[in-house]
CSV table of C-alpha atoms in Angstrom, one decimal:
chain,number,residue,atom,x,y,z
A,1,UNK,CA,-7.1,33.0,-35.8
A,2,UNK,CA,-6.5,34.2,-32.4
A,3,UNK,CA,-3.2,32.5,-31.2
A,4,UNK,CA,-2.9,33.7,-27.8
A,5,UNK,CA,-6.3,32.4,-27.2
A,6,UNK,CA,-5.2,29.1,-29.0
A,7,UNK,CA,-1.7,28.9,-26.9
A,8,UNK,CA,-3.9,29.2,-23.7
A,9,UNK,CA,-6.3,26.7,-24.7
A,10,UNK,CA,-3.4,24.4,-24.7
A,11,UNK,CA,-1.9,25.2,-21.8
A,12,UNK,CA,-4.8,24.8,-19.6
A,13,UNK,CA,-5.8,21.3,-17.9
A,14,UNK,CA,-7.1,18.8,-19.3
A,15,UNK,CA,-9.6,17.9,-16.8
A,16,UNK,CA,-11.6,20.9,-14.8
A,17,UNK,CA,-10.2,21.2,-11.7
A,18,UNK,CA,-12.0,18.9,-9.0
A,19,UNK,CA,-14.0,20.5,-6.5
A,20,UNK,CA,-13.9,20.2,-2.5
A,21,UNK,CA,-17.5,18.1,-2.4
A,22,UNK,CA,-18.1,14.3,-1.4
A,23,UNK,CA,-18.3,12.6,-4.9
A,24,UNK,CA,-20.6,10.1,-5.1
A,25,UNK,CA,-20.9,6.9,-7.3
A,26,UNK,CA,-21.7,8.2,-10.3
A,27,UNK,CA,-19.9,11.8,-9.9
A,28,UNK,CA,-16.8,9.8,-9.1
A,29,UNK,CA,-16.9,7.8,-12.1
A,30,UNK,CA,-17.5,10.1,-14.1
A,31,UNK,CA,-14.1,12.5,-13.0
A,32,UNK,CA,-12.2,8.5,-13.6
A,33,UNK,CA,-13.3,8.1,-17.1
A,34,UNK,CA,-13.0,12.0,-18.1
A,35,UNK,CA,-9.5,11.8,-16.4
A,36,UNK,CA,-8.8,8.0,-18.4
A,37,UNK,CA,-10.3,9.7,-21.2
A,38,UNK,CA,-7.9,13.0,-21.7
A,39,UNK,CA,-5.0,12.0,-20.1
A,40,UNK,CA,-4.4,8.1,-22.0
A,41,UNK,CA,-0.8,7.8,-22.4
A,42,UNK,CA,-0.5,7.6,-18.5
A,43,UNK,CA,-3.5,6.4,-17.1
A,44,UNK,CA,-5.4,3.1,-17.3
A,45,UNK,CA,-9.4,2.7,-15.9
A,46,UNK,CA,-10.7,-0.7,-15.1
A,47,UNK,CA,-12.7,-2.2,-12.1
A,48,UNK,CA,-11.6,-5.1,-10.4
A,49,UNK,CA,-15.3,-6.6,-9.5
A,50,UNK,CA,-18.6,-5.0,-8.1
A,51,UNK,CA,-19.9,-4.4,-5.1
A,52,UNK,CA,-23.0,-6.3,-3.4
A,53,UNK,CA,-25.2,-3.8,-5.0
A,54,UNK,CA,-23.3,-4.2,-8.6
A,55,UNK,CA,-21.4,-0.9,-7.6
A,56,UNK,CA,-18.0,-1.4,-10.2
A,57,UNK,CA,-14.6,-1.4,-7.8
A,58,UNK,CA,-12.4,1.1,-9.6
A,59,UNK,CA,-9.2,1.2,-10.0
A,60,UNK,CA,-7.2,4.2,-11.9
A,61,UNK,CA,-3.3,3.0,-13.2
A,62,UNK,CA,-1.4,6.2,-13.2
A,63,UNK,CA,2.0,5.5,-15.0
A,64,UNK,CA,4.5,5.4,-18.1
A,65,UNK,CA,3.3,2.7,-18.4
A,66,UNK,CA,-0.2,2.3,-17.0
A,67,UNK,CA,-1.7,-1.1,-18.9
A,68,UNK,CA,0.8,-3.6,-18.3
A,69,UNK,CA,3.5,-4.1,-15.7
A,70,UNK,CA,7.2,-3.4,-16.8
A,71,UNK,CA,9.9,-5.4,-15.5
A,72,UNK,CA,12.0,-3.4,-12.9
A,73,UNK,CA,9.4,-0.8,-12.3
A,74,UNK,CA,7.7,-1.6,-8.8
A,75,UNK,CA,3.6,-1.3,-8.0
A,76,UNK,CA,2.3,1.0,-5.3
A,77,UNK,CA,-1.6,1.3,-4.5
A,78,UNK,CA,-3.8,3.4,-2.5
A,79,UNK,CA,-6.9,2.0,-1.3
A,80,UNK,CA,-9.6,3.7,0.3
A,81,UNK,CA,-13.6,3.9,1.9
A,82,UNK,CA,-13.1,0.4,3.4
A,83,UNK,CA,-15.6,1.9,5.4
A,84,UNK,CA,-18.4,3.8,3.5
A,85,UNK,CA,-18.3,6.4,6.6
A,86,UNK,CA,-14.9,6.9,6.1
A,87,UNK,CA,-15.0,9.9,3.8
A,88,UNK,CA,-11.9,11.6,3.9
A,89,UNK,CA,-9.5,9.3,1.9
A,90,UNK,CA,-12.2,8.6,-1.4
A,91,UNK,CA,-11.7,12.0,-1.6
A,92,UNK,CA,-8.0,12.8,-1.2
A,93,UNK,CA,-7.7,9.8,-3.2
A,94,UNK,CA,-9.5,11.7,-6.6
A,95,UNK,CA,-7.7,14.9,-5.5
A,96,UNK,CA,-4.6,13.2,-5.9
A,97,UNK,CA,-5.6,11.5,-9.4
A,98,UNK,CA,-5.5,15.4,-10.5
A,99,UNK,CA,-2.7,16.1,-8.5
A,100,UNK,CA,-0.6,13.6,-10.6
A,101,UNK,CA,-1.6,14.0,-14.2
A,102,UNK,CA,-1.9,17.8,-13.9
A,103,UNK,CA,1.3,18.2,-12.6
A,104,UNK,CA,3.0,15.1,-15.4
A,105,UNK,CA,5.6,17.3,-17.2
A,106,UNK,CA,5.9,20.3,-15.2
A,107,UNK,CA,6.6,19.1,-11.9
A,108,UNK,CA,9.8,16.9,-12.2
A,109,UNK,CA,9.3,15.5,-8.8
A,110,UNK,CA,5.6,13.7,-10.1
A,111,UNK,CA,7.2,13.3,-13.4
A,112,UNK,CA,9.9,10.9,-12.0
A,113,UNK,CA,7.1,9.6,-9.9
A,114,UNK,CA,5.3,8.4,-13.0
A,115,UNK,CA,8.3,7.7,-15.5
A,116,UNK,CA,9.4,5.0,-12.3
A,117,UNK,CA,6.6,3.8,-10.6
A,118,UNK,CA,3.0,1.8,-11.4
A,119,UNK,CA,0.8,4.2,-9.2
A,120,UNK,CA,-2.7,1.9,-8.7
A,121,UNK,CA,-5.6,4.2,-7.1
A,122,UNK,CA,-9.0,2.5,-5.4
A,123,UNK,CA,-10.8,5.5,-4.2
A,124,UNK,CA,-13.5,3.1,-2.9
A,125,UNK,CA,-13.4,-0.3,-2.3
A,126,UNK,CA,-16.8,-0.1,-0.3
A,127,UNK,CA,-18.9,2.1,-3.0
A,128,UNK,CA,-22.4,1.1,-1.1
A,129,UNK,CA,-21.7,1.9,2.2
A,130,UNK,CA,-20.7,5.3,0.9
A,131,UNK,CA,-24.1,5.4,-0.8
A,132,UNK,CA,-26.1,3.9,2.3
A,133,UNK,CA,-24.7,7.4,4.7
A,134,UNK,CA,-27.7,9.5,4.9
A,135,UNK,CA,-27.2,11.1,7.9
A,136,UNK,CA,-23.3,11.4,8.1
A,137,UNK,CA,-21.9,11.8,11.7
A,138,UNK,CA,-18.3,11.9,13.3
A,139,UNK,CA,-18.0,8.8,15.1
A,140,UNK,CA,-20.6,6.4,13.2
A,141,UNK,CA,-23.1,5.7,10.1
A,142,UNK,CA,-25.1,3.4,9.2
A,143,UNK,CA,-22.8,2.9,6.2
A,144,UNK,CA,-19.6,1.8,8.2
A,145,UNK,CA,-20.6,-1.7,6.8
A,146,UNK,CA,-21.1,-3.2,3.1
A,147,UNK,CA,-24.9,-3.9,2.2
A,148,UNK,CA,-24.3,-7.2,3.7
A,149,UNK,CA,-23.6,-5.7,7.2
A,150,UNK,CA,-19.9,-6.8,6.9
A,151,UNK,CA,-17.1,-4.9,7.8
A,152,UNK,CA,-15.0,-5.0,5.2
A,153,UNK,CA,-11.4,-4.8,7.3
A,154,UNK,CA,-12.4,-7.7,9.3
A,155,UNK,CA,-13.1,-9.6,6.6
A,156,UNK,CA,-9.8,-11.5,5.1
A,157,UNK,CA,-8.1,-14.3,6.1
A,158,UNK,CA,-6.1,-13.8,9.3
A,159,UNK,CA,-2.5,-15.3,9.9
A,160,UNK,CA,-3.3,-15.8,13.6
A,161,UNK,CA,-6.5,-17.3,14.1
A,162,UNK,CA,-9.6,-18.8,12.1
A,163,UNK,CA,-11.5,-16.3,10.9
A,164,UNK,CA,-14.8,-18.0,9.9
A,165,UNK,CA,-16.9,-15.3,8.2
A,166,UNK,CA,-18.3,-15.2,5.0
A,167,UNK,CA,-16.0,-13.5,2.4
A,168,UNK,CA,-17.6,-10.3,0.7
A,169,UNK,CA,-17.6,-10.1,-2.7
A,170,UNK,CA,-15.3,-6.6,-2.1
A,171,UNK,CA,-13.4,-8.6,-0.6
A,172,UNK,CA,-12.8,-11.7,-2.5
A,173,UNK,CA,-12.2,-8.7,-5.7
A,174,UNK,CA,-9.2,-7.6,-3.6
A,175,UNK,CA,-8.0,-10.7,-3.0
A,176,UNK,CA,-8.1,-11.8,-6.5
A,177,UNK,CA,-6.8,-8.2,-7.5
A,178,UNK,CA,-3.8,-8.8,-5.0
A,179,UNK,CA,-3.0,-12.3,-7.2
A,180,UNK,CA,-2.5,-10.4,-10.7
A,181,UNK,CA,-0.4,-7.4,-9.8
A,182,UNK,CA,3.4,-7.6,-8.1
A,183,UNK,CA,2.3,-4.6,-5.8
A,184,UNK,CA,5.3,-4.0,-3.7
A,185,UNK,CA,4.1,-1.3,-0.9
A,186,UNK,CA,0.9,0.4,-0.2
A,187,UNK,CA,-1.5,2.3,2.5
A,188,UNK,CA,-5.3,2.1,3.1
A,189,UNK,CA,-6.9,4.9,4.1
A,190,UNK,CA,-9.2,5.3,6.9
A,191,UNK,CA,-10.9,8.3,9.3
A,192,UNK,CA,-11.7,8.5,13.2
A,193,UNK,CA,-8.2,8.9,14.5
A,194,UNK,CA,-5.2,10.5,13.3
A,195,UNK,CA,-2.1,8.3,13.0
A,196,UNK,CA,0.0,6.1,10.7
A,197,UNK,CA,-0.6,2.1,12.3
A,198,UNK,CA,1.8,-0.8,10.9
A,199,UNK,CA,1.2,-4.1,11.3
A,200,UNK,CA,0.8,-6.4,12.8
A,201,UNK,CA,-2.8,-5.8,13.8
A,202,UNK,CA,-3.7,-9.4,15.4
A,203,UNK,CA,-0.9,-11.3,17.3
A,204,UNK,CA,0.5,-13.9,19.2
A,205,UNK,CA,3.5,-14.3,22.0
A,206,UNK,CA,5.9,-15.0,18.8
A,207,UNK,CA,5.4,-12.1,17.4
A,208,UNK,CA,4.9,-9.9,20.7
A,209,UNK,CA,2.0,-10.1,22.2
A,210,UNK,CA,3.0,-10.7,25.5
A,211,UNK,CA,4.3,-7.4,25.4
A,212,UNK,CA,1.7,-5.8,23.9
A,213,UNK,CA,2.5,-5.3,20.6
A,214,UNK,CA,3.1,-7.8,17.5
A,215,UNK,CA,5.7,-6.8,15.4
A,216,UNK,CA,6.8,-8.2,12.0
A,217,UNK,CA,10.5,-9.4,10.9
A,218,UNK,CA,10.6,-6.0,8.8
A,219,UNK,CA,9.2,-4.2,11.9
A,220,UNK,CA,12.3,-1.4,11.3
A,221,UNK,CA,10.7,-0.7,7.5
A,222,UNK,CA,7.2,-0.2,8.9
A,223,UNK,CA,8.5,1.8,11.6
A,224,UNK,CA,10.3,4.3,9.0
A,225,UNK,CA,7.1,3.6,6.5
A,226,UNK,CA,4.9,4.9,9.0
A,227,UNK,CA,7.2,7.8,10.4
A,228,UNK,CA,7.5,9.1,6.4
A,229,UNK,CA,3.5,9.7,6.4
A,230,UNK,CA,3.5,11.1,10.1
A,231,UNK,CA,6.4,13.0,10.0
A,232,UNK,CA,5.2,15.6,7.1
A,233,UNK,CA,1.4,15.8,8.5
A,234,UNK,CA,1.7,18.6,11.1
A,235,UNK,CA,-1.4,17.7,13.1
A,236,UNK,CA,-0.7,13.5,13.1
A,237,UNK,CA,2.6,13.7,14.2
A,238,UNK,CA,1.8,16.1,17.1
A,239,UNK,CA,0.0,12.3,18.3
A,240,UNK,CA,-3.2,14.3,20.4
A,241,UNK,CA,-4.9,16.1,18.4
A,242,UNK,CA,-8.3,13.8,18.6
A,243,UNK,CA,-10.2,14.0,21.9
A,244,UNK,CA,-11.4,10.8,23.9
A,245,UNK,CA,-8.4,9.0,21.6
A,246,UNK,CA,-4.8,7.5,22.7
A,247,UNK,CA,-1.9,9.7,22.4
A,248,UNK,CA,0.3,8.2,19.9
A,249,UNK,CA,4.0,9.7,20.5
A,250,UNK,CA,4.8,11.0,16.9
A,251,UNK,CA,1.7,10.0,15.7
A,252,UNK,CA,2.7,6.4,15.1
A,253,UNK,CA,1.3,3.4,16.4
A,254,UNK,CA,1.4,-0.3,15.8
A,255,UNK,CA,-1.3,-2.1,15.0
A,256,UNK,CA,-2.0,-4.5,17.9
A,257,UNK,CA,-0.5,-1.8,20.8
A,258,UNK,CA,-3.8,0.2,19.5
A,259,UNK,CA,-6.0,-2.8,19.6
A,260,UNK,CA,-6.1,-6.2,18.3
A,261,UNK,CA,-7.7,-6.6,15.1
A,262,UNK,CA,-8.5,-10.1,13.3
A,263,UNK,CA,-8.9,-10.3,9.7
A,264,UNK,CA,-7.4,-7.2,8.4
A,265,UNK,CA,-6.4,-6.2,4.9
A,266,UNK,CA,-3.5,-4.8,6.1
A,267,UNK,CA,-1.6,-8.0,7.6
A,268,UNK,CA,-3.1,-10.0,4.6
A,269,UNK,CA,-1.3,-7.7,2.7
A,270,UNK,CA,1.8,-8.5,4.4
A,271,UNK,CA,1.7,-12.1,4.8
A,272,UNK,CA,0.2,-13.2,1.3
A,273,UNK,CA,0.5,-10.9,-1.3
A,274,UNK,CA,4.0,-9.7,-0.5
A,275,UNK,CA,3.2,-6.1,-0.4
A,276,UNK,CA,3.7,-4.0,2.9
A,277,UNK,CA,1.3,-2.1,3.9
A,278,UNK,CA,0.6,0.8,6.4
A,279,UNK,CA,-3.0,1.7,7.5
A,280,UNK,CA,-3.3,5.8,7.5
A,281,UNK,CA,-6.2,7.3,10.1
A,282,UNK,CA,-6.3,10.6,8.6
A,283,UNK,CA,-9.2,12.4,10.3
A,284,UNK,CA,-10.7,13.0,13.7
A,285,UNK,CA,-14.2,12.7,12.6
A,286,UNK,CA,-15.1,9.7,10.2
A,287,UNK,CA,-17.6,12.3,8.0
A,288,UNK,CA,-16.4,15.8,8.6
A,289,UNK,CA,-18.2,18.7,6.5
A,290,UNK,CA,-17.2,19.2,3.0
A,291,UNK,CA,-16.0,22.6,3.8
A,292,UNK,CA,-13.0,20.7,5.6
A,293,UNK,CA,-11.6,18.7,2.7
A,294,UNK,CA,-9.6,21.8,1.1
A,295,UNK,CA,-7.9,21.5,5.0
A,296,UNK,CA,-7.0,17.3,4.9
A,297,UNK,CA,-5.6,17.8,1.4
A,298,UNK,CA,-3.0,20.1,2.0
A,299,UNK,CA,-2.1,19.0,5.3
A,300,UNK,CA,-2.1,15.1,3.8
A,301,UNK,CA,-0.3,16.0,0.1
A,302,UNK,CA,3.0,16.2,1.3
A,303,UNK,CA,3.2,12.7,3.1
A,304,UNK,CA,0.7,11.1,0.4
A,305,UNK,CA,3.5,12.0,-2.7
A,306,UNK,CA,6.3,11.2,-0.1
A,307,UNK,CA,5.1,7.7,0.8
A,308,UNK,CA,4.6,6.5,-2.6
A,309,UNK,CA,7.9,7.4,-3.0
A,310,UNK,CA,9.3,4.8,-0.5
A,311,UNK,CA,8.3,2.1,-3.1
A,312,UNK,CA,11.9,2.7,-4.3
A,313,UNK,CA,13.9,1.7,-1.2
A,314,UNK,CA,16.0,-1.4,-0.4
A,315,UNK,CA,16.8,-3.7,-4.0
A,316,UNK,CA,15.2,-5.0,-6.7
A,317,UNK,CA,16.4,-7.5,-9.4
A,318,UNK,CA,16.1,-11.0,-11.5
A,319,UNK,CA,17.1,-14.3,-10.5
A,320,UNK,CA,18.0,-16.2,-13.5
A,321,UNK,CA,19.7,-19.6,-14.5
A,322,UNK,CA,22.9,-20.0,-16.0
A,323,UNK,CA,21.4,-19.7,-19.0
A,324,UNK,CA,19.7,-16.2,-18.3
A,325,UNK,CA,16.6,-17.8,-18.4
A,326,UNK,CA,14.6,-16.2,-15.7
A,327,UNK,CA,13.7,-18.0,-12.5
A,328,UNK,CA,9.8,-17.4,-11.4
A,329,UNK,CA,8.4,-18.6,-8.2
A,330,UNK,CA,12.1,-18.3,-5.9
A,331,UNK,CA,11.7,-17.7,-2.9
A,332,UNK,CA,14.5,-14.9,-2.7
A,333,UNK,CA,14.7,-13.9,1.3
A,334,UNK,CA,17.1,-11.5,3.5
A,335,UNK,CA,18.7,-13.5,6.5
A,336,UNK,CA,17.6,-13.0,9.4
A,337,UNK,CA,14.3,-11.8,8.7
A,338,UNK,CA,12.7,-14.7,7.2
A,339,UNK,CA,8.6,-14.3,6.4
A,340,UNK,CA,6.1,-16.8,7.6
A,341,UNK,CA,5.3,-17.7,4.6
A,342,UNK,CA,8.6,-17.1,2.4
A,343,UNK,CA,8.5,-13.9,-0.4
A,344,UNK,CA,9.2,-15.6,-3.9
A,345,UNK,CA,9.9,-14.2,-7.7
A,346,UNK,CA,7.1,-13.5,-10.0
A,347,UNK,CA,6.6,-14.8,-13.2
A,348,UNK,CA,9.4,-12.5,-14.8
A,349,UNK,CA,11.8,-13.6,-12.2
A,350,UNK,CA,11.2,-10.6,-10.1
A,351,UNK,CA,11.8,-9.7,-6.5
A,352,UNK,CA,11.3,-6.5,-4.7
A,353,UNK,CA,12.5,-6.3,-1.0
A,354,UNK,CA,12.2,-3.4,0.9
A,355,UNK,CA,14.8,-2.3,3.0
A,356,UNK,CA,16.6,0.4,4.8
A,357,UNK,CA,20.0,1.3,4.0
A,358,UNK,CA,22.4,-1.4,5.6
A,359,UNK,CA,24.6,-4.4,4.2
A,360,UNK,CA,22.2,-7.8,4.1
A,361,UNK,CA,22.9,-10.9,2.3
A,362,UNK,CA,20.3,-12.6,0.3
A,363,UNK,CA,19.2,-16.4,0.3
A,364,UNK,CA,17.7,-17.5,-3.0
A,365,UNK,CA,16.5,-21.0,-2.5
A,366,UNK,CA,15.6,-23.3,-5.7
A,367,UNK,CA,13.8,-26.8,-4.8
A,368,UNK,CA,16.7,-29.3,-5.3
A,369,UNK,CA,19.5,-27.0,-5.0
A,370,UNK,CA,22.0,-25.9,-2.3
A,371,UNK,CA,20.8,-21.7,-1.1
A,372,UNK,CA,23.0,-19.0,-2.7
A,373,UNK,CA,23.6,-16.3,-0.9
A,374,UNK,CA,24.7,-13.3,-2.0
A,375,UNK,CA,25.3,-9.9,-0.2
A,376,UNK,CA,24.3,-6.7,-0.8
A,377,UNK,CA,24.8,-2.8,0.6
A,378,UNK,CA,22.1,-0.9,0.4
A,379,UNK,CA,23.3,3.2,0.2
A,380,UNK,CA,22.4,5.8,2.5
A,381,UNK,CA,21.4,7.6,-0.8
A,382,UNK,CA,18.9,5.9,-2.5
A,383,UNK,CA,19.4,6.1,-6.3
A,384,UNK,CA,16.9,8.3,-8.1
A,385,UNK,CA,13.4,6.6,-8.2
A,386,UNK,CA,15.3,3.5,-8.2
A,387,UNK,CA,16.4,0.8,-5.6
A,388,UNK,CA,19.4,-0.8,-6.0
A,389,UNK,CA,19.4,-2.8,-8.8
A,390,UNK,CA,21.1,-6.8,-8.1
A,391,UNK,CA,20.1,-9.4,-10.5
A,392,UNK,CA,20.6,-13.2,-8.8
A,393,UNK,CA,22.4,-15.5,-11.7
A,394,UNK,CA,22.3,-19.4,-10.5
A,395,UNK,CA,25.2,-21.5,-10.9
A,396,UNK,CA,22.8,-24.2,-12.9
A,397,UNK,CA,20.6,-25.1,-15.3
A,398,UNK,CA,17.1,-24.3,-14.9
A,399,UNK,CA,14.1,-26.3,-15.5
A,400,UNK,CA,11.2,-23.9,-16.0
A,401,UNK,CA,9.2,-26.6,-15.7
A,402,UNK,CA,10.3,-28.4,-12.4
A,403,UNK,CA,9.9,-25.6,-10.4
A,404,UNK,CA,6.1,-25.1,-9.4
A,405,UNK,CA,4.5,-22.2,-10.4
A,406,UNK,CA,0.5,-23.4,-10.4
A,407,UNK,CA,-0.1,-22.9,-6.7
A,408,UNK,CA,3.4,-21.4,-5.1
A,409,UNK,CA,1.4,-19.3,-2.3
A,410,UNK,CA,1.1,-20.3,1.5
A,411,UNK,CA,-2.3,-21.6,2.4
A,412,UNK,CA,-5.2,-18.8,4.0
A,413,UNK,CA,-4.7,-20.9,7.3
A,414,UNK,CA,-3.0,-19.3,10.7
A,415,UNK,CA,0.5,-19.1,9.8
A,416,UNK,CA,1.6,-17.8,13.2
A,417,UNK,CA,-0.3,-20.4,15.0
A,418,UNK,CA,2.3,-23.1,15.9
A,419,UNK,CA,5.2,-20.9,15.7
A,420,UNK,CA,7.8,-21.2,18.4
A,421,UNK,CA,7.1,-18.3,21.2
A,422,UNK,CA,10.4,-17.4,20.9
A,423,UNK,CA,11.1,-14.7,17.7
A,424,UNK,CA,13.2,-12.2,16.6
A,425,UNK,CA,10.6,-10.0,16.2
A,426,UNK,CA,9.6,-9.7,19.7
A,427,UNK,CA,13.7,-8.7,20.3
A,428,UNK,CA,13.4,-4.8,22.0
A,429,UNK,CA,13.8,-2.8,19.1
A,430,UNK,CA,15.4,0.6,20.4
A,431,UNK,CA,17.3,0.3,17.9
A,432,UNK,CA,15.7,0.1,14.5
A,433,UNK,CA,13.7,2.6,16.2
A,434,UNK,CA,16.0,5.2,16.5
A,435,UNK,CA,17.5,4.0,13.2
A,436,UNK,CA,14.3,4.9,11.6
A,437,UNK,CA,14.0,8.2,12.9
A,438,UNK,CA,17.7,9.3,11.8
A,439,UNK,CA,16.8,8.2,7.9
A,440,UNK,CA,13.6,10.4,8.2
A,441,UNK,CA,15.2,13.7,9.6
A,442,UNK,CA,18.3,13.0,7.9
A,443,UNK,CA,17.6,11.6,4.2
């Protein structure tokens, strides 16, 4: 038997390395399944719904862990081709599938990435739009919309004002994908511009609008959020590198100083599924030439493995009963910073808040019961693929039963509607901004 030959066999990947070439529907599938296929232990394949067209919605689970969630060990997911013209994040998407199983083992960095963190990957959530570009172009495509002719990121329930259109079936998969999965942070990806936009996208004079802008009670997270991805993309953060576009100093913006958007995914994210999300414009033109893709990869890779690392910041725990019996739907908020409609526990007991280093104290509020607060210091240092770990114990019985579980999430109506115009979030905010910029160059 030849045994170098054998040794080398084993040492090579697993999966052929992924070309620089638009995948479609069924090339793209097939790299999921081969990459589901060879690299089990860590991966996971299913589809959340179809398309119009019966196009699946897939979703790859890249972790220790990938079938089931773990208790302590937070979700992150990467969505992508809202818009089927929208090319460069489906790919950067499957180039980073390879990055990450390729690289389990080796590189320690990805390997703590994995052994800590549920990575879920949606390198299309608008598969025949993709399909429906024939003649692809820089600044529009026929397939910008679903089959339907429905934009897909104007398309969800908005927290600020009715939005009356019919919901997609894309769309309503998402939604219902959002419900089964404690997904913590996350970033959709989109082309045509090049910056990192937080929300809020839509507003009103609570929140900002007045002043042109609409910022949310975390707005110092989504400021430092946003500055991670920027901050290691040479061209985005230089803010002007698209002609006929806005300057955006550091190549940040948020969402409504850009331009007010109703019924985006990203705000939904925010509002309803608990999960804070940062939209990512990665691309001057919308459809650039294949021959490009090798560029956006390794000028997006950096920021793409940095911002999933962020999942990991602020403190995580259980709240639990006297008993230690665990405490599901809690709501479990940081003073001050209230959400419209209030963050709760999952069905483990669970709570994930994301927050810059800092001393906060917690108010965990049980129906019938006094609040408990309880403080917390978060550590310049975050721990190692961890955030601080603070379990919440009750001083009282619980009764699993008492406390509502069947339908604990706010209704799909505008939240911010009949909110007082005053708000803290419309407060200047100088200085969580230069806050923010001191943990990026200084972390």
């Amino acid at each position: 038997m030849d045994f170098p030959c054998l040794w080398l066999g084993l040492l090579l990947p697993l999966v052929a390395a992924l070309d620089f070439n638009y995948h479609h529907q069924e090339g793209m599938e097939e790299f999921l399944k081969t990459v589901a296929r060879n690299y089990s232990s860590i991966t996971h394949l299913h589809s959340i719904g179809k398309s119009v067209k019966g196009r699946n919605l897939w979703v790859l689970v890249v972790g220790r862990f990938p079938k089931a969630h773990r208790i302590g060990i937070p979700e992150f997911k990467y969505v992508a081709n809202m818009h089927g013209d929208e090319t460069v994040g489906r790919e950067l998407l499957l180039h980073l599938i390879d990055y990450l199983v390729t690289s389990d083992g080796r590189d320690p960095e990805i390997t703590n990435l994995i052994n800590s963190t549920r990575i879920h990957i949606m390198p299309s959530m608008n598969p025949d739009g993709f399909e429906a570009v024939k003649k692809p172009d820089c600044y529009y495509s026929n397939g910008r919309e679903n089959y339907n002719q429905y934009d897909l990121n104007r398309n969800f329930p908005d927290a600020f004002e009715f939005n009356n259109v019919s919901r997609q079936p894309e769309t309503v998969a998402v939604m219902k994908w959002l419900k089964t999965e404690t997904f913590v942070l996350s970033a959709n990806l989109h082309g045509g511009a090049l910056v990192a936009s937080y929300p809020f996208d839509n507003g009103v004079q609570a929140t900002g609008a007045l002043l042109s802008r609409s910022l949310t009670p975390d707005d110092d997270v989504f400021q430092y959020l946003a500055h991670t991805y920027a901050s290691r993309n040479i061209n985005m953060k230089k803010g002007d590198q698209c002609k006929n576009k806005m300057n955006f100093p550091n190549g940040v913006t948020n969402g409504y100083s850009w331009y007010p958007l109703q019924g985006g995914m990203q705000d939904y994210n925010y509002v309803w599924a608990q999960c804070f999300e940062i939209t990512l414009e990665l691309s001057c033109c919308k459809y650039p030439r294949e021959e490009k893709l090798p560029f956006f990869w390794n000028s997006n890779k950096a920021s793409l493995i940095e911002y999933m690392k962020q999942v990991h910041l602020g403190v995580k725990g259980q709240v639990f009963d006297q008993s230690e019996n665990p405490l599901p739907n809690v709501i479990v908020e940081v003073q001050d910073r209230k959400h419209i409609c209030p963050y709760r526990t999952n069905k483990f007991g669970e709570y994930y808040l994301l927050l810059l280093p800092g001393s906060y104290i917690i108010n965990v509020t049980v129906p019938g019961h006094d609040p408990h607060l309880t403080k917390v210091i978060i550590p310049e240092k975050s721990q190692n693929f961890s955030a601080l770990k603070k379990d919440i114990r009750l001083p009282f019985q619980g009764q699993l039963d008492s406390i509502p579980v069947s339908n604990p999430s706010c209704p799909m109506v505008p939240l911010y509607r009949n909110l007082p115009s005053h708000s803290a979030a419309t407060k200047p905010s100088l200085f969580l901004f230069l806050v923010t910029l001191l943990h990026i160059f200084f972390k």
